[in-house]
Short mmCIF file of C-alpha atoms in Angstrom, two decimals:
data_model
loop_
_atom_site.label_atom_id
_atom_site.label_comp_id
_atom_site.label_asym_id
_atom_site.label_seq_id
_atom_site.Cartn_x
_atom_site.Cartn_y
_atom_site.Cartn_z
CA UNK R 1 -13.80 1.40 13.97
CA UNK R 2 -15.25 2.06 10.48
CA UNK R 3 -18.88 1.85 11.61
CA UNK R 4 -18.20 4.14 14.66
CA UNK R 5 -16.50 6.71 12.27
CA UNK R 6 -19.53 6.40 9.81
CA UNK R 7 -21.96 6.96 12.68
CA UNK R 8 -20.05 9.89 14.03
CA UNK R 9 -19.30 8.45 17.42
CA UNK R 10 -15.58 8.17 16.76
CA UNK R 11 -13.01 10.46 15.35
CA UNK R 12 -11.06 9.83 12.28
CA UNK R 13 -7.70 8.05 12.79
CA UNK R 14 -4.69 6.63 11.32
CA UNK R 15 -3.33 3.20 12.40
CA UNK R 16 0.47 2.79 12.03
CA UNK R 17 1.37 -0.96 12.08
CA UNK R 18 4.17 -3.44 11.30
CA UNK R 19 2.89 -6.85 10.50
CA UNK R 20 4.43 -10.28 11.02
CA UNK R 21 5.12 -11.90 7.72
CA UNK R 22 1.81 -12.24 5.65
CA UNK R 23 0.79 -12.21 1.99
CA UNK R 24 -2.53 -10.21 1.60
CA UNK R 25 -4.67 -10.39 -1.37
CA UNK R 26 -7.04 -7.71 -2.59
CA UNK R 27 -10.25 -7.83 -4.47
CA UNK R 28 -8.34 -8.58 -7.82
CA UNK R 29 -5.95 -11.15 -6.44
CA UNK R 30 -5.50 -14.27 -8.56
CA UNK R 31 -4.57 -17.60 -7.05
CA UNK R 32 -2.13 -18.30 -9.86
CA UNK R 33 -0.01 -15.21 -8.62
CA UNK R 34 0.79 -17.15 -5.32
CA UNK R 35 4.19 -18.81 -6.65
CA UNK R 36 5.97 -20.28 -3.55
CA UNK R 37 4.55 -18.97 -0.36
CA UNK R 38 6.33 -21.45 1.90
CA UNK R 39 5.27 -21.00 5.56
CA UNK R 40 4.12 -17.34 5.18
CA UNK R 41 0.33 -17.17 5.72
CA UNK R 42 -2.06 -15.74 3.20
CA UNK R 43 -5.15 -13.61 3.91
CA UNK R 44 -7.78 -12.14 1.64
CA UNK R 45 -8.96 -8.69 2.39
CA UNK R 46 -11.62 -6.20 0.99
CA UNK R 47 -9.04 -3.71 -0.24
CA UNK R 48 -8.33 -3.06 -3.87
CA UNK R 49 -5.45 -4.62 -5.51
CA UNK R 50 -3.74 -7.92 -6.02
CA UNK R 51 -1.26 -9.86 -3.78
CA UNK R 52 1.46 -8.04 -1.73
CA UNK R 53 3.75 -8.90 1.11
CA UNK R 54 3.62 -7.34 4.64
CA UNK R 55 6.26 -8.03 7.25
CA UNK R 56 8.98 -6.54 9.45
CA UNK R 57 10.80 -3.58 7.87
CA UNK R 58 7.54 -2.29 6.35
CA UNK R 59 5.29 0.36 7.79
CA UNK R 60 1.61 0.24 7.31
CA UNK R 61 -0.55 3.15 7.40
CA UNK R 62 -4.46 2.66 7.56
CA UNK R 63 -6.17 6.11 7.34
CA UNK R 64 -9.74 5.97 8.44
CA UNK R 65 -11.12 9.22 7.08
CA UNK R 66 -14.62 10.38 6.39
CA UNK R 67 -14.37 11.64 2.74
CA UNK R 68 -17.92 13.03 3.03
CA UNK R 69 -16.17 15.73 5.01
CA UNK R 70 -13.67 16.38 2.15
CA UNK R 71 -14.12 15.63 -1.57
CA UNK R 72 -15.86 12.39 -2.53
CA UNK R 73 -13.40 11.54 -5.17
CA UNK R 74 -11.54 8.17 -4.86
CA UNK R 75 -8.91 9.10 -7.46
CA UNK R 76 -8.08 12.35 -5.80
CA UNK R 77 -7.76 10.52 -2.40
CA UNK R 78 -5.28 7.95 -3.88
CA UNK R 79 -3.43 10.94 -5.62
CA UNK R 80 -3.15 12.70 -2.09
CA UNK R 81 -1.92 9.53 -0.41
CA UNK R 82 0.81 9.26 -3.03
CA UNK R 83 1.63 12.99 -2.66
CA UNK R 84 1.87 12.53 1.11
CA UNK R 85 4.38 9.65 0.51
CA UNK R 86 6.43 11.62 -1.97
CA UNK R 87 6.64 14.57 0.47
CA UNK R 88 7.47 12.48 3.31
CA UNK R 89 10.27 10.77 1.30
CA UNK R 90 11.59 14.20 0.41
CA UNK R 91 12.21 14.84 4.02
CA UNK R 92 14.64 12.10 3.94
CA UNK R 93 16.32 13.23 0.77
CA UNK R 94 14.62 10.36 -1.16
CA UNK R 95 12.87 11.22 -4.43
CA UNK R 96 9.85 9.37 -5.00
CA UNK R 97 7.67 9.42 -8.26
CA UNK R 98 4.30 8.15 -9.60
CA UNK R 99 3.80 6.00 -12.58
CA UNK R 100 0.92 6.67 -14.77
CA UNK R 101 -1.94 4.06 -14.29
CA UNK R 102 -0.11 2.32 -11.47
CA UNK R 103 -1.00 3.30 -7.91
CA UNK R 104 2.04 3.45 -5.56
CA UNK R 105 5.36 5.31 -5.39
CA UNK R 106 8.64 4.43 -6.98
CA UNK R 107 12.32 5.34 -6.43
CA UNK R 108 15.03 5.39 -9.00
CA UNK R 109 17.81 2.64 -8.27
CA UNK R 110 21.23 4.03 -7.95
CA UNK R 111 22.84 1.34 -10.10
CA UNK R 112 25.22 2.15 -12.90
CA UNK R 113 24.29 -1.19 -14.73
CA UNK R 114 20.58 -0.23 -14.53
CA UNK R 115 20.29 3.45 -14.53
CA UNK R 116 16.65 3.75 -15.53
CA UNK R 117 15.39 0.99 -13.13
CA UNK R 118 12.94 2.08 -10.46
CA UNK R 119 11.83 0.02 -7.35
CA UNK R 120 8.48 0.35 -5.76
CA UNK R 121 8.89 1.83 -2.33
CA UNK R 122 5.25 2.12 -1.45
CA UNK R 123 2.13 0.20 -2.18
CA UNK R 124 -1.42 1.43 -1.98
CA UNK R 125 -4.53 -0.58 -1.55
CA UNK R 126 -7.61 1.06 -0.24
CA UNK R 127 -11.33 0.45 0.34
CA UNK R 128 -14.00 3.07 0.71
CA UNK R 129 -17.40 2.17 2.16
CA UNK R 130 -19.99 4.85 2.99
CA UNK R 131 -17.11 7.38 2.07
CA UNK R 132 -15.11 6.12 4.97
CA UNK R 133 -11.65 4.95 4.05
CA UNK R 134 -9.99 1.64 5.03
CA UNK R 135 -6.64 -0.08 4.33
CA UNK R 136 -4.16 2.26 2.84
CA UNK R 137 -0.33 2.38 2.40
CA UNK R 138 2.66 0.09 2.81
CA UNK R 139 6.04 1.78 2.76
CA UNK R 140 9.12 -0.42 2.50
CA UNK R 141 11.86 0.76 4.78
CA UNK R 142 14.10 -2.38 5.19
CA UNK R 143 11.94 -5.45 4.53
CA UNK R 144 13.16 -8.87 3.62
CA UNK R 145 12.66 -8.39 -0.22
CA UNK R 146 13.05 -12.19 -0.76
CA UNK R 147 9.66 -12.58 0.49
CA UNK R 148 8.23 -10.88 -2.58
CA UNK R 149 9.49 -13.96 -4.74
CA UNK R 150 6.72 -16.05 -3.41
CA UNK R 151 4.20 -13.96 -5.18
CA UNK R 152 3.65 -12.02 -8.28
CA UNK R 153 3.36 -8.63 -6.34
CA UNK R 154 0.63 -6.36 -7.44
CA UNK R 155 0.15 -8.57 -10.45
CA UNK R 156 3.35 -7.51 -12.29
CA UNK R 157 6.82 -8.89 -12.18
#
């Protein structure tokens, strides 16, 4: 699809997916961040970022957009993806927030014992080639969170 969009023979599109259980590693993924993967397969990708888990209960969105038709600005593209997630969450009365220097969207945990704790609800890992975007967003709706124990997700505990 990427090459067809780049050649102008296919329209831009967004794939919406739900993967079977898999750990995917981006271009910064370190082998020592694979802790105890068990029977879950691993797959190295060309996207940015480190290790993450994809599986049931998570929605994956792969925008394939031609940024040359917009602004050729990777940071602005990531910013707008985060803004789209935050605005979508708001439609469901969920308050999402950014963290400086860390791509993704977090939500505040409703826990009296940990009132300042936030949890990552959406991860971003993109690749842009010839100004065509690939890969994208993973939003956690109701995944098996124990699967994240097999890795150091996004390189941080």
